[in-house]
Amino acid sequence: MNERHERIRLSEKIGYSLGDLGGNMAFQMMMIYQLKFYTDVFGLDGALAGTVLFVAPLLTAFVDPLVGIATDRTHTRWGMYRPWVLWTALPFCLFYVLAFFNPGIESKPLVALYATISYVLLLSVYSFNNTPYSSLGGVITSDAHERTSLTSIRFVASTVAQFIVQGLTLPLVDHFGAGNAQRGWTTTITLFGLVAVCCFVVTFLSTRERIAPPPQQKQNIRKDASTTFGNKAWRTMFFLTLLLFVTLAMFGSAVNYYFQNYLDAGALSTFLNQVGFSTSHSNAYSIGFSLFNTVNAVVQLLGVLLLSGYMSDHLGKKTTYLLCLSLTTLFTALHFVPAPDDVAAIYALGLLKSLAYAPTVPLMWVMVADVADYIEYQNGRRATGFCFSGIVFALKLGLGLGGALTGIILSGFGYIPGAAAAQPASAVTGIRLAVSLVPALLFGLATLTVAFYPITTDVNERMQRTLEERRKTQTH
């Protein structure tokens, strides 16, 4: 079969995309609310909460190569990667709920221990689910256009998850809790977890693996590691992913505090009333923050649909990334400028940032899939799971570092966890830095990293032609 020119059914693309919707039901929560949950529900100091977020990914570092090794050596009638998406569905839901469950422990060290254990479990099952899921996208097709289409639809689904989690979490917590915050959190997370389970089952049932390692390839962990880690394209994507998710986690965590502690509640309430939302000072934060996330998710969705494929087809993936990350850096830095009552300006900057970043969202995983091809092209070996496992580890480590850095900044500038009164001016300054200049600096470093990515459009086309000819030869 010539998989390079095989068109993938829309139903299979949608089925595959639902796996990312399921994964993002937890990932978006970890990125936006995990630090806030630890400081304001568990009552942990910002630095201690940040330590939990940093230590947990390090404790699961061995999991990711283990997942890559295991999935690349899985042989079932359903394929190498699909079964893992199904097998991990229920554990994913269980550990997700535990990570946002308050057991009522009074001792802060014990609370931190519980938080660490539950977060380690969640990150571990996330690796066992997301690494094979991401690898699956690399073996459904090798056609460049179909791969971009598949990944674009995947990130439409992830944006839907972003819309649900970022836009509806606080209203659902208030609704289900009815004054009992822990009951609200537990019910909301359980609901999100069950949605994830359903999505994973559909992904398993609706997809098919078409690309296999070369038939003459012998299993060799040392060679898989050396050809992967020694590859310039893979190292570039590792550091790019790390920097991106440090930045995304930092901004996502800090903007929550930004809305609650920096924006003027009266000005925010007035703005929301003007755009059709009946609010008061008491609920302006939850409604305003949810609206900010919802509108940005919609704009990002439109950007993915309208701009990503068009820009990558006309400019190439690398150039698109460089241009869009440069603009994202600028709009992120500008979040430091608005005054507390410049609510419209803050929403406008959020929209511009989301639109600028949107085209890069599906391209990252397309580029990682291209790296798996590039390693096979250069070395004659294919270890898709191992390739993706390292990137997933970079993602998790970035998520932890971003949350940790935000927590350290909050603590260093004097943030008081769960304070009923206004935060000190120094803490507000720390929040402003954590939502603007510091993540902008990291976005800038990520932009520089893209310059080292060696797979240009010409290289990719030459690579796919060569691989196609090899696969024809190997099947005869």
PDB file of N, CA and C in Angstrom, residues 80 87 172 196 206 238 318 320 354 363 368 402:
ATOM      1  N   MET A  80       0.239  -1.224  17.574  1.00  0.00           N
ATOM      2  CA  MET A  80       1.242  -1.002  18.617  1.00  0.00           C
ATOM      3  C   MET A  80       0.794   0.045  19.632  1.00  0.00           C
ATOM      4  N   TRP A  87      -6.389   0.895  27.203  1.00  0.00           N
ATOM      5  CA  TRP A  87      -6.013   0.303  28.485  1.00  0.00           C
ATOM      6  C   TRP A  87      -5.873   1.345  29.604  1.00  0.00           C
ATOM      7  N   LEU A 172     -18.939  25.531  37.029  1.00  0.00           N
ATOM      8  CA  LEU A 172     -19.390  24.194  37.429  1.00  0.00           C
ATOM      9  C   LEU A 172     -19.065  23.907  38.891  1.00  0.00           C
ATOM     10  N   ALA A 196     -13.392  12.114  29.334  1.00  0.00           N
ATOM     11  CA  ALA A 196     -12.120  11.645  28.795  1.00  0.00           C
ATOM     12  C   ALA A 196     -12.170  10.154  28.468  1.00  0.00           C
ATOM     13  N   SER A 206     -11.946   3.898  16.278  1.00  0.00           N
ATOM     14  CA  SER A 206     -12.115   4.553  14.978  1.00  0.00           C
ATOM     15  C   SER A 206     -10.834   4.721  14.170  1.00  0.00           C
ATOM     16  N   PHE A 238      12.761  18.824  21.423  1.00  0.00           N
ATOM     17  CA  PHE A 238      12.739  18.622  22.872  1.00  0.00           C
ATOM     18  C   PHE A 238      12.832  19.966  23.592  1.00  0.00           C
ATOM     19  N   LYS A 318       8.375  25.686   9.587  1.00  0.00           N
ATOM     20  CA  LYS A 318       9.406  26.379  10.347  1.00  0.00           C
ATOM     21  C   LYS A 318       9.205  27.897  10.309  1.00  0.00           C
ATOM     22  N   THR A 320       6.458  29.533   9.626  1.00  0.00           N
ATOM     23  CA  THR A 320       5.211  29.845  10.337  1.00  0.00           C
ATOM     24  C   THR A 320       5.458  29.917  11.835  1.00  0.00           C
ATOM     25  N   SER A 354      -3.720  34.910  21.502  1.00  0.00           N
ATOM     26  CA  SER A 354      -4.300  33.628  21.096  1.00  0.00           C
ATOM     27  C   SER A 354      -4.271  33.467  19.582  1.00  0.00           C
ATOM     28  N   LEU A 363       0.988  22.443  14.653  1.00  0.00           N
ATOM     29  CA  LEU A 363       2.244  22.195  13.938  1.00  0.00           C
ATOM     30  C   LEU A 363       3.285  21.498  14.794  1.00  0.00           C
ATOM     31  N   VAL A 368       6.992  16.876  15.229  1.00  0.00           N
ATOM     32  CA  VAL A 368       7.539  15.716  15.941  1.00  0.00           C
ATOM     33  C   VAL A 368       7.366  14.453  15.102  1.00  0.00           C
ATOM     34  N   GLY A 402       7.015  25.449  34.747  1.00  0.00           N
ATOM     35  CA  GLY A 402       6.213  26.654  34.626  1.00  0.00           C
ATOM     36  C   GLY A 402       5.410  26.928  35.875  1.00  0.00           C
TER      37      GLY A 402
END
